[in-house]
XYZ file of C-alpha atoms in Angstrom:
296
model
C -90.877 4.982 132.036
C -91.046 4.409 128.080
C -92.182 1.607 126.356
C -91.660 0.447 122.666
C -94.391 2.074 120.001
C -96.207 -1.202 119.544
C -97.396 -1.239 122.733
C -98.030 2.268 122.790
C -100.042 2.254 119.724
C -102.542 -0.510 121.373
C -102.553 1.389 124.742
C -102.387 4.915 123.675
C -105.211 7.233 122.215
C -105.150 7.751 118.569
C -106.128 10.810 117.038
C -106.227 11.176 113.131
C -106.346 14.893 111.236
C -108.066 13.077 108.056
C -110.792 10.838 107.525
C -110.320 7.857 108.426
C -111.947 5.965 105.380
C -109.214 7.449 103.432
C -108.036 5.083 100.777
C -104.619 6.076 99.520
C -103.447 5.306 95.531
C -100.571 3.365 95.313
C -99.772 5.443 92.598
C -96.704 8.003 92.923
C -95.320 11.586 92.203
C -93.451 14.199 93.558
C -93.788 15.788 96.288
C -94.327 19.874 96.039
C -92.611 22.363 98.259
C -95.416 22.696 101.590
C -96.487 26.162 101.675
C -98.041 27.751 105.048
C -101.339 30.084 104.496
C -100.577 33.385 104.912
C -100.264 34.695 108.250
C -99.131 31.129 109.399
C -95.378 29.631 109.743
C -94.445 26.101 109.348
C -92.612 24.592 111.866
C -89.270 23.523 109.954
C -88.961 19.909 109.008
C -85.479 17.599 108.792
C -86.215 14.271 106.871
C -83.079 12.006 107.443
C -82.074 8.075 106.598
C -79.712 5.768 106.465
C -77.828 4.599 103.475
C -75.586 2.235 102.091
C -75.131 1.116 97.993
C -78.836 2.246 97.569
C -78.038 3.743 94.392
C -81.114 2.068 92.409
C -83.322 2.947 95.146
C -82.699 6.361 97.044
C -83.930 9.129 93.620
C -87.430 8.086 94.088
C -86.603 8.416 97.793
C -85.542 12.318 97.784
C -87.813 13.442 95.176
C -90.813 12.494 97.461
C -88.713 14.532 100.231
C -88.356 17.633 98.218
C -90.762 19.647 100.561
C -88.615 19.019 103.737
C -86.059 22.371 104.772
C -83.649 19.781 105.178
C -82.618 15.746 103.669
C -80.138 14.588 105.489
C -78.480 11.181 104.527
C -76.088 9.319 106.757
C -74.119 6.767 104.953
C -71.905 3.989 105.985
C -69.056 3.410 103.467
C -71.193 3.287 99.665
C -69.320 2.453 97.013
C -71.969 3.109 94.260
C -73.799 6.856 93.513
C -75.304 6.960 96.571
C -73.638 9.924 97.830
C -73.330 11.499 94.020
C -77.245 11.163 94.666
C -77.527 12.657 97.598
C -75.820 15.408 96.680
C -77.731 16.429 93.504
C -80.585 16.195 95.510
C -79.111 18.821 97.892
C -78.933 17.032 100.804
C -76.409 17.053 103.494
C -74.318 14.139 103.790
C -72.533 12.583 106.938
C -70.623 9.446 107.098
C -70.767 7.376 109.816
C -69.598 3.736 110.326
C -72.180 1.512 111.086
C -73.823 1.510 114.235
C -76.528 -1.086 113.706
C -79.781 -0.112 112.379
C -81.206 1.883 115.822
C -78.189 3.188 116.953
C -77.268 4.504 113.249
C -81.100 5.539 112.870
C -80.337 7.412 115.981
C -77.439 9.189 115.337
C -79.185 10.530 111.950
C -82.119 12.026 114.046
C -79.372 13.323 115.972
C -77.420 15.007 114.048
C -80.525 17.109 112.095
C -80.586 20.769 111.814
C -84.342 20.766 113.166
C -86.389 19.129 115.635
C -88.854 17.862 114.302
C -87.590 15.229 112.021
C -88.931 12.586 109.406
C -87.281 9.379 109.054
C -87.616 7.206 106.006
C -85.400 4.314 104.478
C -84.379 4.745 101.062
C -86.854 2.099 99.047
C -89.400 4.443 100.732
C -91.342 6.933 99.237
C -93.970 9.792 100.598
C -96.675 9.610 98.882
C -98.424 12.963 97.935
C -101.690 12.483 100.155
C -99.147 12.109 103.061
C -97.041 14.680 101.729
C -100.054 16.724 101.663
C -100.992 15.384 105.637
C -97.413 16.206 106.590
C -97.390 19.594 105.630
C -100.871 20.301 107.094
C -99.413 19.165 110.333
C -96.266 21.052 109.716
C -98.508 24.431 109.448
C -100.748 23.531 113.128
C -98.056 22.004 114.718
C -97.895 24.393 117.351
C -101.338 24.423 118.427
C -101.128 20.580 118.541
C -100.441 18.472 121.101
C -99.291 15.595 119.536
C -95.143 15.316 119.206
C -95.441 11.812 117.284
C -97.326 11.094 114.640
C -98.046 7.989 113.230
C -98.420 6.697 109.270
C -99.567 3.824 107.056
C -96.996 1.919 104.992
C -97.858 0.084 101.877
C -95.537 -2.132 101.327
C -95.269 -3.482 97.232
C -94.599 -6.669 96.832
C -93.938 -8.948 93.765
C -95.366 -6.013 92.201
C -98.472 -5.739 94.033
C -99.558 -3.249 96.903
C -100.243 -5.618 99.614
C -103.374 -4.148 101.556
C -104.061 -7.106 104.301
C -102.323 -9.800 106.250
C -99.063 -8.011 107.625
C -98.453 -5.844 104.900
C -101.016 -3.333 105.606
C -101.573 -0.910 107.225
C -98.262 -1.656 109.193
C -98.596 1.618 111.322
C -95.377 2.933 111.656
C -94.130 6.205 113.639
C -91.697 8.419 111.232
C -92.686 11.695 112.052
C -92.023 13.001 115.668
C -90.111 15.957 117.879
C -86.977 14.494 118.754
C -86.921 15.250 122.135
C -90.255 13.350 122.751
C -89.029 10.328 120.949
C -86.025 8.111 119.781
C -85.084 4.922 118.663
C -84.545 1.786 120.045
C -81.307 0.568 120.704
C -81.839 -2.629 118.229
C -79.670 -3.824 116.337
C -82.468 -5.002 113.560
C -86.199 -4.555 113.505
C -85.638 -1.723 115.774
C -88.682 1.008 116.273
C -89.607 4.364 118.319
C -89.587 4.599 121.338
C -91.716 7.103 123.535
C -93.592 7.746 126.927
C -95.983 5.817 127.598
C -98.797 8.549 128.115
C -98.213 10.133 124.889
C -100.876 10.644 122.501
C -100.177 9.558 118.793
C -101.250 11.718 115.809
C -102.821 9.686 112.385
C -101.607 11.076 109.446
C -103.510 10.290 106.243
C -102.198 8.701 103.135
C -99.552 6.402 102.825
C -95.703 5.580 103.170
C -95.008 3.340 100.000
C -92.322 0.903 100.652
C -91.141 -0.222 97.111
C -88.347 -2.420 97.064
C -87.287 -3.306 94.055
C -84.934 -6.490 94.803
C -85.659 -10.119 93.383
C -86.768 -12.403 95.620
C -82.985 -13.704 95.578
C -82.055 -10.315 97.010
C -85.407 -10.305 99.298
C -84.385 -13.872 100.980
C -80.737 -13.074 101.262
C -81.719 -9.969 103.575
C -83.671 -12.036 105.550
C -81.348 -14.533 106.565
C -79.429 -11.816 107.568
C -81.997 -10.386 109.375
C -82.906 -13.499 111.206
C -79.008 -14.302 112.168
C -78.991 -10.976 113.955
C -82.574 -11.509 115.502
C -80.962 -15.022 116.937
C -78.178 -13.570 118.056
C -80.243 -10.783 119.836
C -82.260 -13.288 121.618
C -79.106 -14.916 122.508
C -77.830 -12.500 123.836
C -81.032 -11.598 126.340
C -80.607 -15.375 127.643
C -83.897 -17.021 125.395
C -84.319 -20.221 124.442
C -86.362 -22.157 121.842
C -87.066 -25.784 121.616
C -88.988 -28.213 119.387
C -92.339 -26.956 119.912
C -91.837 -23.353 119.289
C -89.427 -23.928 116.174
C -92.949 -25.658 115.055
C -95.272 -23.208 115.910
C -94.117 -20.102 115.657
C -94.758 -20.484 111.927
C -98.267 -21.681 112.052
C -98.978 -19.166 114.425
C -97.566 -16.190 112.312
C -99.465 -17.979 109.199
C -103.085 -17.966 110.754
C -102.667 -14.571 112.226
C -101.992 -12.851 109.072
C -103.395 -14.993 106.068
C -106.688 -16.266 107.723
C -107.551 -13.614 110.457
C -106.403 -10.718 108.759
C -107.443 -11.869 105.338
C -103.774 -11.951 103.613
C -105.011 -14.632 101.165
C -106.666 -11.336 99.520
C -103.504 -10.030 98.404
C -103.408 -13.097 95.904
C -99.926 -15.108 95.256
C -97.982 -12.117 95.993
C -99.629 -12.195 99.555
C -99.453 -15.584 100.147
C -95.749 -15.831 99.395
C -94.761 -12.769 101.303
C -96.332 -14.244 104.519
C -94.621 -17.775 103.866
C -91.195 -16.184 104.099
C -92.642 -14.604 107.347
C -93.453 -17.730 108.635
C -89.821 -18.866 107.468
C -88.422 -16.842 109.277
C -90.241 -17.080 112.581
C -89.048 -20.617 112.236
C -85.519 -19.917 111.732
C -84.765 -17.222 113.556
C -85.141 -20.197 116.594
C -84.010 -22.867 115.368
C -80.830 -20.388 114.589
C -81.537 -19.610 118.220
C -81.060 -23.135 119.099
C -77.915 -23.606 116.892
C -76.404 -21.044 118.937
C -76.962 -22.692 122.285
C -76.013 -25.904 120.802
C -72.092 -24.769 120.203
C -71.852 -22.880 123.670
C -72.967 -26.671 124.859
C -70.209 -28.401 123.205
């Protein structure tokens, strides 16, 4: 039986290899080759991801990867430098039509020349206490236990590293042996999958997620996002009506700017968590929409 990591991360034990009052600077730099101590060999690391037109973003993105034996990049059809990028980085490229996000996330891990692979999207970067985490698990790896491994991802925002509400620490597994975990099938907002009895690994430091869109750019994606979420749901045979169009919203907005203390993360906090609630409201009322035409 397997179960989605959410659900494994509240049921599952969690072990961390750092303290866990480390506080990670949002501050970046590149990532140095991992070296094992002598006597002591590193168990060989793939980082893969997914790209398409992320020219402006995916530099930043491979520099921070440089310690990995192998960056691969599976792209769907860019028509900017994204492969140009790629290349100069030395990574190996494959092109792939899209899949959807899972399924093309999949075929990336995949398609790896190593097992043990590290997945990242390209407005990610590793920062160099997690590089630093990573590598120390890289050299113990095989007197570990632990085949997934868990991180923190700090997600800027309006120019601010959001550190409460639902931007942090949004635990998220990247690191793993691919034949002890996978993704999900989704076709957006997909995540790993893994048995249910396995035990997670913390890594310290943290997985910046810098986008550097507009908030034009940022609300575009998410009514894309929420279309496919609808259409998901409508798919599985849901249904929304009045009163969960109205609360799923208020819900989602006491959950993560009162109880979780988002209104610390100033205006930048407050306004990424309206657009959350936004779109817990229109994901079902887009929901609803598509009932509504099957009806007539």
């Amino acid at each position: 039986m397997r179960t989605s990591s959410t659900a494994l991360i509240d049921g599952a034990k969690i072990l961390g290899v750092e303290a866990d009052d480390y506080k990670e600077s949002p501050s970046r730099g590149a990532a140095h080759p991992a070296v094992a101590p002598q006597g002591l060999q590193r168990t060989p690391l793939s980082a893969v991801l997914i790209t398409l037109n992320a020219a402006s973003q995916l530099d930043a993105c491979l520099a921070s990867l440089a310690f990995a034996d192998e960056i691969l990049v599976v792209d769907s059809g860019s028509t900017d430098a994204t492969v140009e990028i790629a290349q100069r980085h030395g990574a190996r490229v494959l092109q792939q039509a899209w899949l959807g996000f899972g399924p093309q996330k999949q075929f990336a891990v995949k398609s790896a020349s190593h097992d043990w692979v590290l997945c990242l999207d390209a407005d990610e970067r590793v920062s160099p206490v997690l590089h630093d985490s990573i590598a120390k698990t890289l050299v113990h790896q095989h007197s570990s236990r632990h085949t997934v491994w868990r991180m923190a991802r700090a997600n800027v925002f309006m120019g601010r590293v959001l550190r409460h509400g639902e931007g942090y620490p949004d635990w998220s597994l990247r690191l793993f042996h691919r034949e002890h975990a996978r993704w999900s099938d989704d076709m957006v907002h997909e995540n790993i999958v893994v048995p249910a009895d396995t035990a997670v690994g913390t890594l310290a430091g943290d997985l910046m997620h810098e986008s550097s869109e507009t908030l034009s750019i940022y609300l575009a994606k998410q009514n894309r996002y929420t279309d496919l979420q609808a259409q998901r749901l409508f798919e599985a045979g849901k249904r929304a009506g009045a009163l969960r169009i109205a609360l799923a919203p208020l819900v989602r907005f006491f959950k993560f700017y009162v109880f979780r203390l988002g209104f610390l993360d100033g205006v930048p906090g407050l306004v990424h968590i309206l657009i959350g609630c936004q779109n817990s409201m229109l994901k079902y009322a887009k929901l609803r929409e598509l009932h509504d035409g099957v009806a007539k």
